[in-house]
Structure formats: C-alpha cells, structure tokens
Short mmCIF file of C-alpha atoms in Angstrom, two decimals:
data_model
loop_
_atom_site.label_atom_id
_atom_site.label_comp_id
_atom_site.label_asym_id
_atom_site.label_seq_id
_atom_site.Cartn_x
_atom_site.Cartn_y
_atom_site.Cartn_z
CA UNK X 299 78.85 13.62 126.43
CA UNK X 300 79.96 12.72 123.06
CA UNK X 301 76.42 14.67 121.41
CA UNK X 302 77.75 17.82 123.56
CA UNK X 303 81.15 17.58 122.34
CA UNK X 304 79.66 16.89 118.60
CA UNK X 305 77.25 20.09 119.06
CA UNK X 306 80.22 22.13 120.41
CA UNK X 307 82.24 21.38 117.56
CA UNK X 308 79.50 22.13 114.98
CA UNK X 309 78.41 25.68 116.74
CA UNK X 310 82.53 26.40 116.25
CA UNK X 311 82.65 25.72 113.03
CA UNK X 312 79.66 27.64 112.39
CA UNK X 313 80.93 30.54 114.03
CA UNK X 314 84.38 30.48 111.90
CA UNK X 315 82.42 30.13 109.02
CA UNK X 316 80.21 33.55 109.63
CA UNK X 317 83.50 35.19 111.29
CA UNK X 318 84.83 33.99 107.66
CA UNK X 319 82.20 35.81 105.80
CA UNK X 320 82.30 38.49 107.62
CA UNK X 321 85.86 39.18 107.35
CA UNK X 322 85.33 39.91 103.43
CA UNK X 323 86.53 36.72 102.14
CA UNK X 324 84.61 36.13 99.19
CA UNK X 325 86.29 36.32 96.03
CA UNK X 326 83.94 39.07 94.10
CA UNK X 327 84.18 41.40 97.08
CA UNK X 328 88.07 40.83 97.88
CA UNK X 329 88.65 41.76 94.43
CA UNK X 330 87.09 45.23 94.20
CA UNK X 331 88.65 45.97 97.62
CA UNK X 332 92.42 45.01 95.78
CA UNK X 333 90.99 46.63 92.77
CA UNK X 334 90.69 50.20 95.48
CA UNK X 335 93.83 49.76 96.91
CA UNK X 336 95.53 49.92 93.60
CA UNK X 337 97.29 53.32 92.66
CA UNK X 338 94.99 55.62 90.73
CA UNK X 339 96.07 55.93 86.85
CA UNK X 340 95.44 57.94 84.04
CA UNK X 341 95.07 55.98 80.37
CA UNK X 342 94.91 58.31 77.62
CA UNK X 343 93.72 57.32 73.68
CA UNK X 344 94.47 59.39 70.54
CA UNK X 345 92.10 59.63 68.61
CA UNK X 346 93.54 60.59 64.95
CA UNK X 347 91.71 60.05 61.55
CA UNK X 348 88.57 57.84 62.75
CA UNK X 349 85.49 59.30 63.90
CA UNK X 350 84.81 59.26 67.27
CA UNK X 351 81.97 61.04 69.53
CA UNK X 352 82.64 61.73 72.81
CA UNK X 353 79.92 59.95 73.75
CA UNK X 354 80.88 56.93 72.11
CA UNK X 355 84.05 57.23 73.75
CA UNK X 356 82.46 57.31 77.75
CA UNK X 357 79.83 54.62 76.61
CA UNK X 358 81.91 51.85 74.71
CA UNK X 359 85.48 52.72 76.63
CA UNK X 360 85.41 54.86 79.34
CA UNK X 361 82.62 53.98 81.48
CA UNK X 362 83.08 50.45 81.09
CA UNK X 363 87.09 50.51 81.95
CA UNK X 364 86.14 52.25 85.20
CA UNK X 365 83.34 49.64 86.08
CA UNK X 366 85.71 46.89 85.64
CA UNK X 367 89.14 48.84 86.78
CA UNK X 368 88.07 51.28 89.42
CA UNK X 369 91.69 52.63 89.65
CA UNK X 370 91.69 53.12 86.06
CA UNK X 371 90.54 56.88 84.18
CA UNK X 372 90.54 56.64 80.48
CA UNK X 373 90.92 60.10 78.26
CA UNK X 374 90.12 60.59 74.93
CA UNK X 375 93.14 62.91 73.10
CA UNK X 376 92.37 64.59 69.98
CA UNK X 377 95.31 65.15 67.86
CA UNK X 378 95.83 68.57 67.05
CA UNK X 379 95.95 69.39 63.20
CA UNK X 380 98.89 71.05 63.34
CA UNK X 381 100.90 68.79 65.60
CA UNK X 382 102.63 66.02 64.64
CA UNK X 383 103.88 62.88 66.19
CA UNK X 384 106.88 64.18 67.09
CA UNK X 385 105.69 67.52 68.15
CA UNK X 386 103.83 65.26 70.68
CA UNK X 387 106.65 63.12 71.94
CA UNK X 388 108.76 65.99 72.68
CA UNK X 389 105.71 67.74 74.46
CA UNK X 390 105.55 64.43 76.43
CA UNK X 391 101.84 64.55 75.61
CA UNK X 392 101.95 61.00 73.34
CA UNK X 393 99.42 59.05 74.52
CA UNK X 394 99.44 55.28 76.18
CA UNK X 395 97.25 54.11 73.24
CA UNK X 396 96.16 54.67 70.16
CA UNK X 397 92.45 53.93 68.63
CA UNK X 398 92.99 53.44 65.00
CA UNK X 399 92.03 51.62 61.61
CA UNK X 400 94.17 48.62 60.62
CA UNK X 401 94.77 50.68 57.46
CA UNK X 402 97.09 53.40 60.08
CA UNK X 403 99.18 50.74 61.70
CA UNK X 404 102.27 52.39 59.53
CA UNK X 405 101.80 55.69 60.69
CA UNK X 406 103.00 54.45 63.99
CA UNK X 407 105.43 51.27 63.14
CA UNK X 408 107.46 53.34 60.96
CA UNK X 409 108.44 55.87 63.78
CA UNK X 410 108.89 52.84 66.12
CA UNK X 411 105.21 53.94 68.68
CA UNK X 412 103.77 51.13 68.59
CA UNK X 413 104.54 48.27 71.22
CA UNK X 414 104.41 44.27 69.04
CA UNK X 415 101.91 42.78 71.32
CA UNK X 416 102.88 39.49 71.42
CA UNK X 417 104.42 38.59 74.44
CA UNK X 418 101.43 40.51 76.20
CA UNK X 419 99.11 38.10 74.34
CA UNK X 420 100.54 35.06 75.04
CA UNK X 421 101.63 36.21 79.27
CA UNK X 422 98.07 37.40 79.55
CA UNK X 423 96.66 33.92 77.64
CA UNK X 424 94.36 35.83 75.16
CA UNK X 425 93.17 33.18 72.63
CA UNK X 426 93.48 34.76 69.09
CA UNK X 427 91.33 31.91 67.25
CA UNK X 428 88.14 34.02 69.46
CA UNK X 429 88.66 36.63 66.36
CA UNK X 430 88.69 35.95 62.45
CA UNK X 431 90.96 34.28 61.43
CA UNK X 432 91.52 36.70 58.68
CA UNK X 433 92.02 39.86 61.09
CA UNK X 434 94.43 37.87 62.49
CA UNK X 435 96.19 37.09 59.67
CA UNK X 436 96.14 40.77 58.01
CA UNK X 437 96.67 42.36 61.54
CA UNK X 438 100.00 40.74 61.58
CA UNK X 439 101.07 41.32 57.94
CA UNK X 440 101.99 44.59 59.69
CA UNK X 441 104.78 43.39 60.96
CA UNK X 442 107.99 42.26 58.94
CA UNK X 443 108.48 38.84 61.54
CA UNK X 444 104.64 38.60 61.79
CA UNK X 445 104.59 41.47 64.88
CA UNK X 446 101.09 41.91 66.19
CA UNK X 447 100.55 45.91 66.66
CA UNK X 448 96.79 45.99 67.13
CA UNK X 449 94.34 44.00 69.47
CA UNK X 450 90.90 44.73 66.70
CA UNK X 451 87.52 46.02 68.67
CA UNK X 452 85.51 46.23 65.80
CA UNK X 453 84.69 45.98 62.03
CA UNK X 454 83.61 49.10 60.47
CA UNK X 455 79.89 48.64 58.78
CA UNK X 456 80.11 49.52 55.16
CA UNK X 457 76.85 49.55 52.86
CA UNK X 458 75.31 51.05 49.98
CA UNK X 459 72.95 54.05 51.47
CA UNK X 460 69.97 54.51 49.70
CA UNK X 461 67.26 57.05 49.57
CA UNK X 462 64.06 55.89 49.48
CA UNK X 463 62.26 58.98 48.66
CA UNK X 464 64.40 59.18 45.33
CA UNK X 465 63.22 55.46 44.29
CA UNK X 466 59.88 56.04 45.35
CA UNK X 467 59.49 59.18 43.10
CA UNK X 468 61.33 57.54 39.86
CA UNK X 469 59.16 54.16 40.27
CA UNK X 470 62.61 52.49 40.49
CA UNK X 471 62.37 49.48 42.51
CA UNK X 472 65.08 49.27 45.69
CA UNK X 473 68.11 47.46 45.55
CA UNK X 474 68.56 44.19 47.44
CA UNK X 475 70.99 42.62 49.64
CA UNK X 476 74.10 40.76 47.02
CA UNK X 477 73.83 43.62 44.69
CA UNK X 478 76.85 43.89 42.54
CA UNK X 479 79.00 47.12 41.28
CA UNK X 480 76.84 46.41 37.94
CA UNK X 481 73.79 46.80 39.24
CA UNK X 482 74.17 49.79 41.09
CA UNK X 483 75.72 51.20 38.63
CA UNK X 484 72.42 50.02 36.17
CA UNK X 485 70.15 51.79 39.14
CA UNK X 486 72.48 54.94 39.27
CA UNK X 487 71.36 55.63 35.52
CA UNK X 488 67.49 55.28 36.11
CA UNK X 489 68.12 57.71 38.87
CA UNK X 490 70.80 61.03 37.79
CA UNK X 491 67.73 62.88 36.32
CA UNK X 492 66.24 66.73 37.14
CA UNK X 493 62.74 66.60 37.97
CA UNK X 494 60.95 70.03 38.73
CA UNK X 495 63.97 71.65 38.47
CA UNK X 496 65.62 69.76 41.10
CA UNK X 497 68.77 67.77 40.14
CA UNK X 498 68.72 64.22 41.63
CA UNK X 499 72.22 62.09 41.26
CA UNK X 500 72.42 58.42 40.93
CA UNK X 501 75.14 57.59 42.90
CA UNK X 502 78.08 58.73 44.53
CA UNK X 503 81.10 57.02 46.25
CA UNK X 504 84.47 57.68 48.86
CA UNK X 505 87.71 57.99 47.37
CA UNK X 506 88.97 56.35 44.70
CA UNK X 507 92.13 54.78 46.81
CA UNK X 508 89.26 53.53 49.46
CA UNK X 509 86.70 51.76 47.41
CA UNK X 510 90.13 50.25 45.75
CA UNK X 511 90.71 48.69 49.13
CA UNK X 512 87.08 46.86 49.30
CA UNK X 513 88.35 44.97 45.77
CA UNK X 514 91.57 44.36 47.56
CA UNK X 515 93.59 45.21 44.80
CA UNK X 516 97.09 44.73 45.86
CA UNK X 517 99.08 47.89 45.72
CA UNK X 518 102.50 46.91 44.97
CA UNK X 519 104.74 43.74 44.57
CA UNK X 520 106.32 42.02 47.81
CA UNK X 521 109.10 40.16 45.81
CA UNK X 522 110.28 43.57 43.72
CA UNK X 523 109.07 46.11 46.16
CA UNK X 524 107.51 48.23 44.02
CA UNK X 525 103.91 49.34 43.01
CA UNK X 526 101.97 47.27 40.67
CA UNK X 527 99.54 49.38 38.97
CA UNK X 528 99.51 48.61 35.42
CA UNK X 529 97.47 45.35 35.50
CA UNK X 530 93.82 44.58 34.24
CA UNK X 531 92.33 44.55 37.99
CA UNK X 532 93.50 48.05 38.27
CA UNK X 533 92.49 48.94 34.52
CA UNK X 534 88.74 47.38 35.28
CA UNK X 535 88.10 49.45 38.14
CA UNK X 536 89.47 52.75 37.15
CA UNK X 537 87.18 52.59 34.30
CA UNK X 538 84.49 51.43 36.30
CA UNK X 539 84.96 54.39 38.96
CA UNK X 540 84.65 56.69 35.87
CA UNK X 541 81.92 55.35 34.19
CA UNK X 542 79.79 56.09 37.25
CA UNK X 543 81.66 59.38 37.46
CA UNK X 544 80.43 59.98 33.73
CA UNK X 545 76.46 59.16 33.61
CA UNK X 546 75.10 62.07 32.81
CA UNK X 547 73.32 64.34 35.22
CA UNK X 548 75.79 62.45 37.82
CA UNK X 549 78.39 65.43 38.72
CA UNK X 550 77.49 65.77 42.80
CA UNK X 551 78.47 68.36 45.06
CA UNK X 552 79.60 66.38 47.85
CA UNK X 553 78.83 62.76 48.49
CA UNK X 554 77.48 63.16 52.57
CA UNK X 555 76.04 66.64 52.03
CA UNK X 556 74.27 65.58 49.33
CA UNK X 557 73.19 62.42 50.97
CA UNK X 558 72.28 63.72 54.25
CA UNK X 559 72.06 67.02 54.12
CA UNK X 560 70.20 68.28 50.84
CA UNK X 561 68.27 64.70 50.64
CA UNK X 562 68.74 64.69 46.54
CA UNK X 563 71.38 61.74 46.32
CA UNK X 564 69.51 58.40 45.71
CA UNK X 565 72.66 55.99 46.56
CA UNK X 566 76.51 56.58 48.38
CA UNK X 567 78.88 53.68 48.60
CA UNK X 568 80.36 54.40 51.98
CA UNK X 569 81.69 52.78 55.52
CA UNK X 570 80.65 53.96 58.79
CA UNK X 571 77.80 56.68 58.35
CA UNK X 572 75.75 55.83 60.87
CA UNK X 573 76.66 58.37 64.36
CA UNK X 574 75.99 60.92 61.41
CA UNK X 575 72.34 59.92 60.43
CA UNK X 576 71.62 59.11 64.22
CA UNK X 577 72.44 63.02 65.06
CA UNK X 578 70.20 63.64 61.99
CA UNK X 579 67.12 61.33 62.89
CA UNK X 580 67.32 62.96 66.46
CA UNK X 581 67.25 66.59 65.25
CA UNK X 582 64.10 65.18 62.46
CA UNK X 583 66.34 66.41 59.67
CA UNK X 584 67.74 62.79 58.48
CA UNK X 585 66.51 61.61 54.91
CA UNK X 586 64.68 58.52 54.37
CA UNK X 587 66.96 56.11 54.23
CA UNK X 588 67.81 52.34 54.45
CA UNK X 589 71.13 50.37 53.60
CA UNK X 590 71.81 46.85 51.59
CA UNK X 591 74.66 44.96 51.34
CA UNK X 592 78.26 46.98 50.16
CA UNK X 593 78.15 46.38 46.72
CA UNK X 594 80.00 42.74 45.54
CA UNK X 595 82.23 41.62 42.66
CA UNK X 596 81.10 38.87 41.00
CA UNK X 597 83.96 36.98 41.45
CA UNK X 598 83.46 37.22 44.73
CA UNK X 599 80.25 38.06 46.35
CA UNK X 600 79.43 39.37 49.72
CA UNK X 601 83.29 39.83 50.46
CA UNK X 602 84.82 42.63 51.66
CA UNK X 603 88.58 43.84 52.63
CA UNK X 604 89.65 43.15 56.54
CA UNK X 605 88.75 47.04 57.76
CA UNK X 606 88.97 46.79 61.96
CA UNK X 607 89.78 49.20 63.98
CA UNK X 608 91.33 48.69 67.62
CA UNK X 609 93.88 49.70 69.92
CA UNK X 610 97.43 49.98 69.39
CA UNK X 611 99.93 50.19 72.82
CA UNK X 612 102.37 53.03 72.60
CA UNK X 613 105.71 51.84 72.91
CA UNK X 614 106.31 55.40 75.20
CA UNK X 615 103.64 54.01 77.78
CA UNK X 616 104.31 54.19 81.68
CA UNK X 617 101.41 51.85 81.88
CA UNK X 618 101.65 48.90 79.84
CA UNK X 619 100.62 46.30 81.74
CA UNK X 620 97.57 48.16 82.56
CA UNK X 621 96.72 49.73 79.10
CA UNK X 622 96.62 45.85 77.88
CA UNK X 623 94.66 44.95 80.99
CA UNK X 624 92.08 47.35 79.21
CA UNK X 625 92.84 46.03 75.37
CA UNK X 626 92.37 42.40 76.76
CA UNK X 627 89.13 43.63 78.48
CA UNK X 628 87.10 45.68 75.24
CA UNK X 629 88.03 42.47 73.39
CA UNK X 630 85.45 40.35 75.43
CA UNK X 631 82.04 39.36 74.64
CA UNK X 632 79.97 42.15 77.32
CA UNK X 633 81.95 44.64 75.60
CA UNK X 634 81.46 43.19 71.91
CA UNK X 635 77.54 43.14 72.59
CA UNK X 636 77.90 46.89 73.94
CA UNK X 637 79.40 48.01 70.35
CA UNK X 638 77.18 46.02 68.42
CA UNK X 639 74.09 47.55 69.92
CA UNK X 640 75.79 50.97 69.14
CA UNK X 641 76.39 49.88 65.68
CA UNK X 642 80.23 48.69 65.60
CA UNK X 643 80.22 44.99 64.11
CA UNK X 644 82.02 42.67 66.69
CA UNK X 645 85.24 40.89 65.35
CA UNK X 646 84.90 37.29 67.82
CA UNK X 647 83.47 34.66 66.68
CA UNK X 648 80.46 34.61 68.81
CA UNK X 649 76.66 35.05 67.09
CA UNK X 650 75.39 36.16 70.26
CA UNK X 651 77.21 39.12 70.25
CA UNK X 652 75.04 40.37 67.31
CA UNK X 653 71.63 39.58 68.95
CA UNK X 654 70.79 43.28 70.01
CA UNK X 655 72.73 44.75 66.60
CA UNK X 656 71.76 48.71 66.22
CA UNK X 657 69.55 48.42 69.50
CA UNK X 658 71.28 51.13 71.05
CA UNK X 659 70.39 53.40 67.82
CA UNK X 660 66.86 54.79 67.29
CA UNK X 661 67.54 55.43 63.62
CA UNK X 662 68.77 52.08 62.87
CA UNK X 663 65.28 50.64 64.02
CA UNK X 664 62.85 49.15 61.05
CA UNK X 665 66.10 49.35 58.21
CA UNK X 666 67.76 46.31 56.87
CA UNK X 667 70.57 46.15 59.72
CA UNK X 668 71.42 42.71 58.41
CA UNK X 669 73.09 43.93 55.61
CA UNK X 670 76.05 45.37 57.53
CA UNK X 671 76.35 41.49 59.28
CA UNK X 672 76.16 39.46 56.11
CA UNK X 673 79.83 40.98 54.52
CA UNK X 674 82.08 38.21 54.89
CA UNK X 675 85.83 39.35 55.61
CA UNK X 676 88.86 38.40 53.41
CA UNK X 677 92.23 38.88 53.94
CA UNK X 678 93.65 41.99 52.59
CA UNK X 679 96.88 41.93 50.20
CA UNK X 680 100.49 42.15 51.76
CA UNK X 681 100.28 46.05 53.06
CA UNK X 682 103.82 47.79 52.95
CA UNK X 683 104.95 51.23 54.15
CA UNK X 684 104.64 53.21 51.54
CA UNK X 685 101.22 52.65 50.79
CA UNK X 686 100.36 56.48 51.32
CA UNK X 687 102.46 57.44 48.66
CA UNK X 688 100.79 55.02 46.39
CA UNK X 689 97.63 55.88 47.24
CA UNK X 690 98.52 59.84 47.24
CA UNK X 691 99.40 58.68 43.40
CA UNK X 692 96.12 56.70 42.48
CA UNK X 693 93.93 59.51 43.96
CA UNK X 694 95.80 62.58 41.98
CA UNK X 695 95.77 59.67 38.66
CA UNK X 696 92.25 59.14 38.51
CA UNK X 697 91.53 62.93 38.88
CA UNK X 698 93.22 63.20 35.69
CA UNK X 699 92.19 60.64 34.32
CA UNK X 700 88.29 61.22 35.25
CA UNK X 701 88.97 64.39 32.77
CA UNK X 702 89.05 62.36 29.69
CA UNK X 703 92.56 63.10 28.07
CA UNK X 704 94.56 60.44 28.52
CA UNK X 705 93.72 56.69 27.79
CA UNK X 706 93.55 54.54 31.31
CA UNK X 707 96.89 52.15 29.97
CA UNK X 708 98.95 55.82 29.65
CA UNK X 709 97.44 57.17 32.98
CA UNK X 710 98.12 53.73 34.75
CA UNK X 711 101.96 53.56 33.23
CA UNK X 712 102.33 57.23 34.69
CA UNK X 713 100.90 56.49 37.54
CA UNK X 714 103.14 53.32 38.18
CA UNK X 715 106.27 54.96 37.49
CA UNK X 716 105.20 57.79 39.54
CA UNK X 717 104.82 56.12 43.11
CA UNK X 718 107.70 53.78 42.12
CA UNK X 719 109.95 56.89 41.69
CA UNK X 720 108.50 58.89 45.35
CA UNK X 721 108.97 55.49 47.06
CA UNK X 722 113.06 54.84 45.74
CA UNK X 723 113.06 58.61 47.16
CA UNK X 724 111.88 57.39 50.51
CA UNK X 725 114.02 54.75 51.28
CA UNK X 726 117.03 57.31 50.41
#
C-alpha cells in the first residue's frame, strides 16, 4: 500500500511539473511574453554633427533595441540645417535622445535638453567603474555639481592615414606605431614633391581647434573664467601647425578629397575615416592605405584627449524610463563587441570586447587595426560653455596667422583678448 501511495504521489508531482512547463513558466519565455504585452513605443535619436550611416544606425542601434525590447522602435532624426533647437521644440519634433560627441554636451546643457543621468544610474544599478575611469571623470566635468549628461558608447578611432603608394614611389620607408608630431612632420618633407607633373603633398590635418584638443590644451582658466591663450603650449603648437602648413609643395586642396578621392596625399591626421574608405574599397575606388598610431607628444606618448560619443536623454522625453532602458542596454558587452567589429572602439573595460576589432569591415582586413586600440585616454581639461566661441577665435587666428604677418605672441594676445571680449558679451 505504502509503494502505491509513494508511486501516486510521484506520478502527481510529475504531472504538476509538465502542467508547470507547459503553462509558460520559464523565466526566458515569460519575459518575451511581458516584453509583448508592453505598449508599443516610438524612440527617436538626433543625429546632429557626427557621422552616421543609416546602416550603422539599424545594425549597432536599431536592430539590436528591437531584439532585446520588442515593444521598442528606434528612429534615426536628422537635424535639418536650417532648424534649430528651438525651431524643433516648438514643432514638438525634439527627439527622446540625442547621439552625440562628448565635445557637444553644451549645445544641449546650456538650453536645459539634456536630462543629468544620475539618479537613472544609480535606480537602474549601472556600475560606472565598467568604463574608463577617465570618461567618467571628463563626462561629468560637464556638469557644474558633477551632473552626468551622457552614458559613452564608443571612442572615436583617430590615426595617422597613410598612403602607401606615395611611400612606395619616394623610397620613403612607412611610419610606425609611437610616431611623434616630429616625425611626421620629418616624413611630410621627404614626401610634398611633383613627380611627372603630378603634385604629391606630405601631409595634411583637421582643424586647427581639433588637433588642439588631442594635446589637450586647456582653453581657458576655471578660477578667472576666461580664455588662456597666450602661453608657450599654445605658442608651440600654433607654430607647429604652420610649419607643416609651410613645407613647400604642401598647399592641399582638401584634406579627404585629396586623401581618398584623388589618391595624391601621402599622410592626414584625422579621427573616424573609416565608413568613408569602406564605401570606397567596396566601389574599388579606395587608395592604398593603412593607419599607425595618432601621432604622440613626447611628453606624453600614445595619449590622446577623452573623444566618446554616446547618448544623451532629452529632458522633453515621454519615455524616459525606457530611452535609459536602451542607454543601459548599448552600454553592455554584446553590444560593445557589435561596434568594435564595425570599427567603433568600446569604452568598458573588457579586452574581449576587442577580439573581432574591424571584423565587420572588409577594408579594415590585412591593415594595422591595432593602432586605433593602443591610444591610451587622458582626461581632457575643465570644458566650459563658451568653448565655441574660443574655438570660433583660434580657428579665424591661425588663418591669419598661417599668412605670415603677424608674429605668433601678437596673434595669440589678439586672439586672447578676442574670445575674452565675445565671452563677457555672452554672459550679458
């Protein structure tokens, strides 16, 4: 009696436990069935100043959001050219976030868009240590009471670009990783030449404010509030910026067309190229090309400036729980791996993230894609609001000053006194 009663009780618990399985208890598949009972929801992201495909867009972002939040559309907004924020917000067409460079946060703080995201951080328990500590630190020197604005996705790859073809036909050997500003500018000499009628130019490099930026040279003065310009830092590398400006045979017509279109450019200083040279290796047009490390100062070599770009939460959002649901999610390792095979350099602090770097690009395969993972970042100078006008200043300077009248002390006192006088003008 007691083995029947046993065997009853065994074939009942049996039977709860497949009427339990078959009800849909297990966790995975309870969760997508919650996840397509939620409410359906739009997420849209601006997309203003960086460069960013579509296809990028549905491959690192979209697709992925909807795999992971079924409920959950994301839309990529361009920002008109002739529409401003404003213009937007009284549209009602502002978006719920906002993909941008750390270098933008202002453009949003300053008009009060941007949501400080950390109370979200700390409900949602995202560990900030998974990141660099130094994105970290300059993410939140945004913020006057150390306000976090931006949740970083990814560091954008700088290098030196080089042609190959250009070396090869010169006998000029190619430049290695840990090359310094010296040294290319050394190469760009051996290399701004005509051969068979065919100019060739050394070297060629972004704007002067940018490559500024990768030397961290602080902008202004946190204790008086004012721009700092006239200091030897500043001094050194406006004459350096003209002196590769000034080799003769050097005068460019345009750093990328030169580079990637008419092939007769030998080196470009530059950040995030690559989408560009992928388009060109898949119509057969790219040059023959291969990248080492962004050029150093020898005070400090292999550092760069903290340059991430990530998402910013609009402080107009009807979805804000949701849009940092998504933040949180793009932050984590499957998704770090997904932009590192397309070529976006992850920002945790996780090597295996960078196992498949460039796999995802057929133009990055056989070139030196370790050079764009060996830049360690530093932390940039204190930022401040009114680092576009200084910048506006420094960029219309060393125009002037790349024409050889004035003397770089005179051009940097000008130039000091100049952003010092548009910023008092601001704050009126």
């Amino acid at each position: 009696m007691r083995n029947r009663n046993k065997a009853l009780n065994l074939a009942l618990i049996g039977m709860v436990a497949m009427t339990t399985a078959c009800s849909g208890s297990n966790p995975s598949q309870q969760g997508a069935k919650e996840e397509e009972k939620k409410e359906p929801i739009k997420l849209t992201v601006l997309q203003y100043l960086l460069t960013v495909t579509d296809e990028d867009f549905n491959k690192l972002i979209a697709e992925p959001v909807k795999a992971k939040f079924p409920h959950i559309t994301m839309e990529l907004v361009r920002k008109p050219a002739n529409q401003s924020f404003e213009d937007m917000l009284t549209a009602g067409t502002f978006p719920d976030l906002m993909l941008q460079a750390n270098f933008d946060i202002y453009k949003y703080t300053t008009l009060g868009l941007a949501e400080d995201l950390t109370s979200l951080v700390k409900n949602n328990n995202v560990d900030l240590s998974q990141f660099d500590p130094n994105i970290i630190q300059t993410l939140k020197s945004y913020g006057a009471k150390g306000e976090l604005y931006m949740l970083p996705l990814y560091s954008n790859p700088a290098a030196l670009y080089y042609n190959k073809d250009i070396f090869d036909r010169f006998g000029v050997p190619y430049p290695k990783d840990g090359i310094t500003w010296d040294e290319v500018i050394s190469l760009a000499r051996q290399l701004s030449r005509t051969d068979g009628g065919q100019p060739y130019y050394g070297l060629d490099l972004i704007a002067a404010p940018r490559i500024s930026a990768s030397m961290m040279l602080p902008l202004w003065d946190p204790g008086s509030g004012k721009a700092v310009l006239t200091t030897d830092s500043w001094k050194s590398y406006f004459e350096m910026y003209k002196s590769i400006k000034d080799i003769p045979g050097n005068q460019t017509k345009g750093i990328f067309n030169d580079f990637e279109k008419n092939k007769n450019l030998a080196m470009m200083v530059a950040y995030n190229r690559l989408t560009q040279l992928e388009e060109l290796h898949k119509a057969g047009t790219a040059p023959n090309w291969d990248i080492v490390t962004f050029p150093s100062r020898k005070e400090a070599p292999l550092v760069k400036e903290t340059d991430v770009s990530g998402l910013l939460l609009s402080t107009n959002s009807k979805h804000k729980e949701e849009a940092f649901q998504v933040m949180k999610f793009l932050a984590e390792k499957e998704n770090q791996a997904r932009m590192a095979r397309r070529g976006l350099i992850p920002v945790i602090n996780d090597p295996e993230v960078t196992k498949e770097y460039g796999a995802d690009l057929s133009s990055l395969q056989g070139k030196n894609v370790q050079a764009l993972l060996k830049m360690k970042i530093g932390q940039n100078p204190q930022p401040t609001e009114y680092e576009e006008i200084i910048k506006d200043v420094i960029n219309k300077s060393m125009t002037e000053y790349l024409k050889g009248s004035v003397d770089v002390n005179s051009i940097l006192r000008r130039a000091e006194d100049d952003a010092n006088k548009k910023i008092a003008e601001a704050k009126r």
